[in-house]
XYZ file of C-alpha atoms in Angstrom:
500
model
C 35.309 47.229 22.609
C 35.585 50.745 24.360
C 35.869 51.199 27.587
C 32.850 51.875 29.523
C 32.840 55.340 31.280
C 32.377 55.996 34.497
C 30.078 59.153 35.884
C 29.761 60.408 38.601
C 25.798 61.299 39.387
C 24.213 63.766 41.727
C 21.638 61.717 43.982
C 19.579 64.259 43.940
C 18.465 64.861 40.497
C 19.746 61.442 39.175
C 21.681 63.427 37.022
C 25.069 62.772 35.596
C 27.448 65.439 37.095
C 30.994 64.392 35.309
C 33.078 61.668 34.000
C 35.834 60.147 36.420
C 37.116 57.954 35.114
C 36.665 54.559 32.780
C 35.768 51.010 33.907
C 39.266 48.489 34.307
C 39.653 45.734 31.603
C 41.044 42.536 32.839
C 43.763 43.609 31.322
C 44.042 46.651 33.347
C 43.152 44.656 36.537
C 45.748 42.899 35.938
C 48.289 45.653 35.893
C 46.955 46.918 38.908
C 47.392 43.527 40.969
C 50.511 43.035 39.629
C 52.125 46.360 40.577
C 50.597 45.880 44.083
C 52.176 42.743 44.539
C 55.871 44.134 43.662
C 55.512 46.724 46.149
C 54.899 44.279 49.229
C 58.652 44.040 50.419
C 58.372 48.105 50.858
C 55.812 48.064 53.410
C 57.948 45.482 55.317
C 59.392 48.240 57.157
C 57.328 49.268 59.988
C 58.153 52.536 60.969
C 58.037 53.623 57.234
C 54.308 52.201 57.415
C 53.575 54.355 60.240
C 54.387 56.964 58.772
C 52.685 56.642 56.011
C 49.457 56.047 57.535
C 49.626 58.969 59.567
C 51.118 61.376 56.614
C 47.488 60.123 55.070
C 45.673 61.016 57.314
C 47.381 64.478 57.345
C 46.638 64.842 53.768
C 43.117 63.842 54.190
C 42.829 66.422 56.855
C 44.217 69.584 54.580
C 41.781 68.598 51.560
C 38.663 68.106 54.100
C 36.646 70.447 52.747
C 37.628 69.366 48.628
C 36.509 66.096 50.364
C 33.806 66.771 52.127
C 32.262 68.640 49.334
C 32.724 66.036 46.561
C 31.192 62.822 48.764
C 27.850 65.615 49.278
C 27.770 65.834 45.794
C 28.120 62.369 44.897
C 25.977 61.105 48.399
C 23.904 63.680 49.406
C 25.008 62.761 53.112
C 25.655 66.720 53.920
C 29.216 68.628 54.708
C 28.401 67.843 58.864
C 27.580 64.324 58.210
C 30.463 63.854 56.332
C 32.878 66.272 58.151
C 32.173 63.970 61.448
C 32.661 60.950 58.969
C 36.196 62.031 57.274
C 37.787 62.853 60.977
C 36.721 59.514 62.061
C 38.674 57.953 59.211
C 41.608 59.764 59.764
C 41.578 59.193 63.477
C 41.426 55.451 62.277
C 44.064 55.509 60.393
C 46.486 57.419 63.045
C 45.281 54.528 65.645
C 46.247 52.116 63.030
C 50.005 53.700 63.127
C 50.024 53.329 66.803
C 49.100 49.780 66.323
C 51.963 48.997 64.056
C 54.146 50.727 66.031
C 53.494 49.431 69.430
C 53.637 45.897 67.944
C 51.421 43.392 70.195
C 49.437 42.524 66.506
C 52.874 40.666 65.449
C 51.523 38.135 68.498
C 55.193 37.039 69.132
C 55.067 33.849 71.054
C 58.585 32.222 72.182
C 58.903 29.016 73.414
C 62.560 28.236 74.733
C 63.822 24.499 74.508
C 63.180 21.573 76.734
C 64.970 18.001 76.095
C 63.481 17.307 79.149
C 59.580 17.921 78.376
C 57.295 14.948 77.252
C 57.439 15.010 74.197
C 60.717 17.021 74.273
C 60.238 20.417 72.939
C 62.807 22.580 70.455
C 63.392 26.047 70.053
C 60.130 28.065 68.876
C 59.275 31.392 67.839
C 55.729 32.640 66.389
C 54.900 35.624 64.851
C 52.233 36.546 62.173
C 52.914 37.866 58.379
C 50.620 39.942 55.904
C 49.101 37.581 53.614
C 49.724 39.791 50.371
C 47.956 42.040 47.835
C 44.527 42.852 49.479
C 41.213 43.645 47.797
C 39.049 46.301 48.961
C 35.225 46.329 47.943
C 34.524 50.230 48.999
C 30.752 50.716 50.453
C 28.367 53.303 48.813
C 27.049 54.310 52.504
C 30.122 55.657 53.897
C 31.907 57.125 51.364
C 35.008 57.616 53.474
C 34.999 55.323 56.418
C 34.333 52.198 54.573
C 35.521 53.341 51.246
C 38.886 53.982 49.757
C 40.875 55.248 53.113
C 38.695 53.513 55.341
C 39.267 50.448 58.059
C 39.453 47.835 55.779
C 42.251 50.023 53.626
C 43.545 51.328 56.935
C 44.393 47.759 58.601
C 45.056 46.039 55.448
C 48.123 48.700 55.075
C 48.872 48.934 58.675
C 48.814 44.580 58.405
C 52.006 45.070 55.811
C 49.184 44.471 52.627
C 49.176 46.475 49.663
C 45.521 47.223 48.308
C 43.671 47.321 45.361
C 40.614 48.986 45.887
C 37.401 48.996 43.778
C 35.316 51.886 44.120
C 31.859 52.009 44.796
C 29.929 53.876 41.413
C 27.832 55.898 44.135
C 31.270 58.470 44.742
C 33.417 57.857 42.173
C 35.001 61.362 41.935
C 35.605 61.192 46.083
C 37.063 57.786 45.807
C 39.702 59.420 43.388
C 40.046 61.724 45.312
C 41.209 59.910 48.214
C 43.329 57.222 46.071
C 45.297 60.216 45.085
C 46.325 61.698 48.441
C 46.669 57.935 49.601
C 49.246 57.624 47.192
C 50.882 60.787 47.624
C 51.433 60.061 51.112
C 53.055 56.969 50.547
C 55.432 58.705 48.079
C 56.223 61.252 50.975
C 56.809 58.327 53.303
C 59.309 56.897 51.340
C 57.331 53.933 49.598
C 55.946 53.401 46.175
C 52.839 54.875 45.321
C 51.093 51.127 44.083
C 50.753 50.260 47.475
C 47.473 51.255 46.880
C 45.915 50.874 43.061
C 41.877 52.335 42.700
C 40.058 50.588 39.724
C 36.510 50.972 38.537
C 33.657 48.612 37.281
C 31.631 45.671 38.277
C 33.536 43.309 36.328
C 36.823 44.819 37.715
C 35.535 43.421 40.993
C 35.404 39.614 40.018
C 38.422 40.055 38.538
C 39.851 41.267 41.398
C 38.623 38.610 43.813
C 39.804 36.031 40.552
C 43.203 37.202 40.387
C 45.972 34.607 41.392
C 48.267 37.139 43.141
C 45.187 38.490 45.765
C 45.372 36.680 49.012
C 42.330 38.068 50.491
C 39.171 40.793 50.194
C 37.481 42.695 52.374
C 33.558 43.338 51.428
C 30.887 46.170 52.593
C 27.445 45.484 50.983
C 24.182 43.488 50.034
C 23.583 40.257 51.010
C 23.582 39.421 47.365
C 27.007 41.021 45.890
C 28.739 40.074 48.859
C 28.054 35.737 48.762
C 28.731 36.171 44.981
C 32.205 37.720 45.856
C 32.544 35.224 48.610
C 31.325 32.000 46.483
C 33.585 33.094 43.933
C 36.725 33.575 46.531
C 36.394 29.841 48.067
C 35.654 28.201 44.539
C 39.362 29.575 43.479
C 42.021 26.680 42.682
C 43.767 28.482 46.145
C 40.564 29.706 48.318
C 41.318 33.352 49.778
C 39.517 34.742 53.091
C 37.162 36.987 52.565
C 35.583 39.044 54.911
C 32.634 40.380 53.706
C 29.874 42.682 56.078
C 26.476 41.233 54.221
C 23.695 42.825 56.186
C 21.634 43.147 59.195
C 18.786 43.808 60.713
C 19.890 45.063 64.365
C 16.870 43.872 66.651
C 16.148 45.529 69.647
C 14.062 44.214 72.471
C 11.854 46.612 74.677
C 11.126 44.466 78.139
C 7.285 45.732 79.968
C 9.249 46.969 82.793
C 11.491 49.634 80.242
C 8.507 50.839 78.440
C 6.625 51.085 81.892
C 9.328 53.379 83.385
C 10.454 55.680 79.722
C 8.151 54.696 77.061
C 8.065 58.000 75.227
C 11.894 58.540 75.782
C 12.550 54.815 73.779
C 10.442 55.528 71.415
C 11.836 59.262 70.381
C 15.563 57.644 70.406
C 14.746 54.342 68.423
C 13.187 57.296 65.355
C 16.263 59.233 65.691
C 18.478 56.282 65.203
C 16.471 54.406 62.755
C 16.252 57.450 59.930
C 19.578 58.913 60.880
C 21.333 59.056 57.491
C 18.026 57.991 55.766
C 18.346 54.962 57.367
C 21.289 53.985 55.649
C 23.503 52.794 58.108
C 24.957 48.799 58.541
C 23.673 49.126 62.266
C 20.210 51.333 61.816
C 17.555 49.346 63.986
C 15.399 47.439 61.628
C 13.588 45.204 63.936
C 11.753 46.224 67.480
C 9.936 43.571 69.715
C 7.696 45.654 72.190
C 5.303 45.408 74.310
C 1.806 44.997 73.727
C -0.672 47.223 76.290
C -0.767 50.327 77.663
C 2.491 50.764 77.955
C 3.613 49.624 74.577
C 1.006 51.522 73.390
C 2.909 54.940 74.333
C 6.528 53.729 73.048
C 4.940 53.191 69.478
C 2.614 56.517 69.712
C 6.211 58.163 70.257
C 7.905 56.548 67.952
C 5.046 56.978 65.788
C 4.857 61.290 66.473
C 8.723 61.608 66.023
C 8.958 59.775 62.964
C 5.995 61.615 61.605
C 8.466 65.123 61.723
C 11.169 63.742 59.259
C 11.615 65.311 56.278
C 12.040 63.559 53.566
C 15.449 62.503 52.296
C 17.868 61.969 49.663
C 19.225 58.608 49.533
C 22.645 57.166 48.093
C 21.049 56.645 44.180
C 18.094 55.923 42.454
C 18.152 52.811 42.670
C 18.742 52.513 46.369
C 15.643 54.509 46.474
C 13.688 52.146 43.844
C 14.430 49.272 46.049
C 13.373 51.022 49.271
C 9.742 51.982 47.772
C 9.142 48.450 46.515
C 10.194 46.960 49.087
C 8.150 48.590 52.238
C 5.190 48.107 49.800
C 5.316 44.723 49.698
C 6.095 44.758 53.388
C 2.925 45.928 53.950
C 0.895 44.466 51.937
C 1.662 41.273 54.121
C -1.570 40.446 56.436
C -2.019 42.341 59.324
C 0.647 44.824 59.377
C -0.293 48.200 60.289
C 1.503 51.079 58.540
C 1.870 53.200 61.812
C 3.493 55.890 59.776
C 3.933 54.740 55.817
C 7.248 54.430 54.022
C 8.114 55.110 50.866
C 8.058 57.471 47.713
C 8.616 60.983 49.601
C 9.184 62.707 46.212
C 10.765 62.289 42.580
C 14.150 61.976 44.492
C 13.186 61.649 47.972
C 12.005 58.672 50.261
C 9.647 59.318 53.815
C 10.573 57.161 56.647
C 7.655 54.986 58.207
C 6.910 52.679 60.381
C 5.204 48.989 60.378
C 3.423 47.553 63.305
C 2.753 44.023 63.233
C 1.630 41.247 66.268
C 4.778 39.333 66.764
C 2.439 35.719 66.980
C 1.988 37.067 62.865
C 5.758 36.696 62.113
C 5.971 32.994 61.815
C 3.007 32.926 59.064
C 4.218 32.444 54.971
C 5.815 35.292 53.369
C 6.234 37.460 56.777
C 9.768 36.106 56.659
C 10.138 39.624 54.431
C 9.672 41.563 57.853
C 13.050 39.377 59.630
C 15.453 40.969 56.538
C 16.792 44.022 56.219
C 15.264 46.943 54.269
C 17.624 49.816 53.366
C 16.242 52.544 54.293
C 14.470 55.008 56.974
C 11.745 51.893 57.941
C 11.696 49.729 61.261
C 9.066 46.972 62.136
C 7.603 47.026 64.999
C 6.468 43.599 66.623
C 3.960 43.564 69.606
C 4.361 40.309 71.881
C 2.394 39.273 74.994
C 4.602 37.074 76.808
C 7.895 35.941 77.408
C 7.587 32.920 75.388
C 6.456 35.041 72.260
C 10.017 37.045 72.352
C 11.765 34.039 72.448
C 10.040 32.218 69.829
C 11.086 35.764 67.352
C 14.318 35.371 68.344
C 14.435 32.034 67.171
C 13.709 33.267 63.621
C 16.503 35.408 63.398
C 19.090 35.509 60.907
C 22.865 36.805 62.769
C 23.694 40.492 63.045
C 25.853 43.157 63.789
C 24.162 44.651 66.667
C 21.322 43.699 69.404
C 20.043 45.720 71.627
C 18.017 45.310 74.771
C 16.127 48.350 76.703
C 15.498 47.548 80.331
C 14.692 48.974 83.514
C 16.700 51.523 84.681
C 17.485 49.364 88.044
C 18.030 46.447 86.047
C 17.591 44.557 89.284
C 14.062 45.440 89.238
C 13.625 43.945 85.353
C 13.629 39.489 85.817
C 13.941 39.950 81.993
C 17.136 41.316 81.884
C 19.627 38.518 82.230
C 17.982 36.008 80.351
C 17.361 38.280 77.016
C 20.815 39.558 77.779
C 21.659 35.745 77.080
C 19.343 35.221 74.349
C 20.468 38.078 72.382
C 24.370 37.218 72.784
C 24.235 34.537 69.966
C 22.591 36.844 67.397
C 25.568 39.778 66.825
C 28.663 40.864 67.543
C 27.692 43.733 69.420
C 24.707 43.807 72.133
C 24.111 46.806 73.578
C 21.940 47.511 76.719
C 19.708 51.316 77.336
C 21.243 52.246 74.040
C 21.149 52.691 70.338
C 23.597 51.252 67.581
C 24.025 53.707 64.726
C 27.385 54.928 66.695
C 30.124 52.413 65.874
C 33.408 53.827 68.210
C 36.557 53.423 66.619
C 38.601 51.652 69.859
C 40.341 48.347 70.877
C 37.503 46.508 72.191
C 34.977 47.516 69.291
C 33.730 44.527 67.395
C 31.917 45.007 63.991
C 30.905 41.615 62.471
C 28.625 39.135 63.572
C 26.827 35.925 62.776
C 26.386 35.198 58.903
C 24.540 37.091 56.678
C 26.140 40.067 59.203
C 29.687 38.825 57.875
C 31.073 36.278 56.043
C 33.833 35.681 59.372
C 34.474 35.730 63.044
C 36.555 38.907 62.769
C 35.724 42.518 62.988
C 36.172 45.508 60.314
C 36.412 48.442 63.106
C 38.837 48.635 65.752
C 42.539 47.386 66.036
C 41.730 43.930 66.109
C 40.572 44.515 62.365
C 44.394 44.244 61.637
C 44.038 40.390 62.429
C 42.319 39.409 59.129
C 45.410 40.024 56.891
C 47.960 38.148 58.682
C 48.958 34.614 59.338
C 50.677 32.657 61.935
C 54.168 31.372 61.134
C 56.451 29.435 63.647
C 60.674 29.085 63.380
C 62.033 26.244 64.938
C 65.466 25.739 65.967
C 66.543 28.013 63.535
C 69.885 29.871 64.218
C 69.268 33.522 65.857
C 70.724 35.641 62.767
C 68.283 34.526 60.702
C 65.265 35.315 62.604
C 63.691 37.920 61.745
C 64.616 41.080 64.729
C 61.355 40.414 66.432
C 62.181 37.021 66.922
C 65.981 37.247 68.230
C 66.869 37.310 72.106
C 68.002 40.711 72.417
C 64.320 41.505 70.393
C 66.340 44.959 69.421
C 62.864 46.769 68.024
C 61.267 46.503 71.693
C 58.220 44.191 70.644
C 55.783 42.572 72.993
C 56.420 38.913 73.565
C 54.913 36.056 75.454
């Protein structure tokens, strides 16, 4: 049976630009896991890692605008969009050298021996150890920072993993792209180029995920390809983690004493961060309680006026755009939601951004369950509540999320709401923000990026340095003779790491 081949397709006609490349047979998969795995001993060495992560992002850098302009052709995002997007990813990855060079992610723990504890205790020494060949499911949203040489790449390398990574069919080309100078860097760093393997295809996926010699995955998608990845990782004869970023629906609460004091201002930032990107961001704001009265009133006019100006956009394929129409029209067709400003079919190739209004006492009735799950795409939901009890009782029907976010007064002393939504909203996502809006996810130590499930399949995070934590695994030495520890571990600790 021939191979089947893979195009790359201009979202903006639908139309297929070029052949990249072919889908990976089993067979091929195979290969690729394989040569992965022999390379894992090479990326023992720390300092080479370092260097190879920031020698990638150099090379990254130099072909930014080769880069920049195959991901527009293949996304449609535009050369700013993505020119902000590729120096993010490279800043990632030159944080990620830091972090293996500094050390603290080894954890080293030492424990010196005492005959004279209860019970007695021996000689220990803890330190964690990559896990193996990593998978990387690229996302079709951010072509760079969650694709090929994004964080899940970035730590999975920086962790001591080699990675497989299958590319997202939305940018193809720009995945090969990036594999290539990937690999080239690690050749100029002094380590074999199948530390990272690209392969194509759906069914190159499961195989991936299948394969004996992967120890773990690392996910960006729907709800739906994501738990089939993950179902299939745990039902393995050896389960793998997998950490998988599902989807979410980012609810923000507007208390009566925020909209009192900056209605219109609310309202004009929630449109901007809701259809930035055409709405295709993990974090856009998909879910609003506000206000109802005079007050609330004025936040949705806003919201309602400053929507109204966006142009219609482009999004990340056809059917991406297929599955935004159909589903704000049978979002609205639900009883008694108000199309404020209606979604949907913008053009042959375009989508409009809209919004729905709905009274929040509405959301608990059959089918309105549709309006608590996340639509792809420029849309958010407004829900008007009267009392405090009514916010609560919408929280309770939420599923867990990346980000919350809570608007309150300025003087937050002057807001009673503040605190207890604050502490309401804490169970729901990894992130809660306060006065702001989520679509910015800062690359930095304390960043988390996960959530409750269906935001991500774990407890751990896919931005920041902590994101290093997901490929490794504790192992403790006890009473074992210093020259065969490894140098992290011995008493003179001769590479300078941080120990407790």
């Amino acid at each position: 049976m021939a191979a089947e081949p893979v195009w790359s397709v201009d979202p903006r006609t639908g139309k297929p630009r070029e052949q990249v490349a072919v889908e990976a047979t089993k067979e091929e998969v195979d290969r690729a896991v394989r040569a992965t795995h022999a390379a894992r001993e090479a990326l023992a060495d720390r300092t080479a890692r370092a260097a190879f992560l920031r020698t990638a992002a150099d090379l990254l850098d130099g072909a930014g605008d080769q880069i920049a302009e195959a991901a527009d052709a293949e996304t449609a995002l535009g050369p700013v969009r993505l020119t902000g997007e590729l120096a993010r990813t490279t800043a990632q990855l030159r944080a990620f050298a830091d972090v293996v060079e500094e050390g603290s992610f080894l954890d080293v723990r030492i424990d010196l021996p005492d005959p004279g504890a209860t019970p007695p205790r021996p000689d220990m020494r803890r330190w964690k150890i990559p896990l193996g060949v990593v998978a990387v499911y690229a996302a079709s949203n951010f072509p760079l920072a969650f694709s090929v040489p994004g964080g899940d790449t970035a730590s999975a390398l920086a962790a001591g993993c080699p990675v497989v990574v299958k590319a997202h069919p939305d940018h193809p080309a720009t995945s090969e792209l990036c594999a290539t100078l990937l690999r080239r860097a690690a050749a100029k760093a002094g380590l074999p180029e199948d530390v990272l393997v690209l392969v194509h295809g759906f069914d190159a996926g499961v195989e991936l995920v299948r394969h004996p010699l992967v120890a773990a995955a690392g996910f960006t998608g729907s709800i739906r390809g994501g738990r089939a990845l993950f179902d299939a990782a745990v039902a393995r004869p050896v389960p793998i983690p997998f950490h998988g970023e599902l989807g979410s629906l980012n609810p923000v609460v507007i208390t009566p004493a925020a909209a009192g004091e900056r209605a219109e201002e609310i309202g004009g930032g929630l449109a901007g961060s809701m259809t930035l990107g055409a709405g295709q961001f993990c974090t856009k704001p998909g879910f609003v309680l506000a206000p109802r009265g005079a007050d609330g009133d004025r936040f949705l006019a806003a919201l309602t006026a400053a929507v109204s100006e966006t142009e219609p956009a482009v999004m990340l394929d056809h059917r991406m755009r297929a599955a935004f129409v159909s589903g704000v029209a049978e979002r609205a067709a639900l009883g008694g939601v108000r199309t404020t400003v209606t979604p949907g079919a913008g053009g042959e190739h375009t989508v409009s951004a809209g919004v729905l209004d709905v009274d929040a006492d509405r959301l608990a009735e059959d089918g309105h369950h549709l309006l608590l799950e996340e639509c792809f795409g420029p849309v958010t939901v407004v829900a008007r509540y009267s009392s405090r009890e009514e916010v609560s009782a919408v929280l309770g029907l939420l599923p867990g999320n990346l980000t919350a976010t809570l608007h309150i007064a300025t003087d937050d002393a002057g807001d009673p709401d503040a605190a207890p939504l604050l502490a309401e909203l804490t169970p729901l996502a990894g992130r809660v923000l306060v006065n702001g809006w989520p679509t910015g996810v800062a690359v930095a130590p304390a960043q988390h990026h996960g959530g409750p499930y269906p935001a991500t399949t774990s407890t751990s995070t896919s931005v920041g340095a902590t994101a290093i934590e997901r490929w490794l695994r504790p192992v403790t030495y006890q009473s074992t003779p210093g020259h065969l520890l490894p140098p992290e571990l011995r008493d003179d600790n001769p590479l300078g790491v941080p120990r407790r």
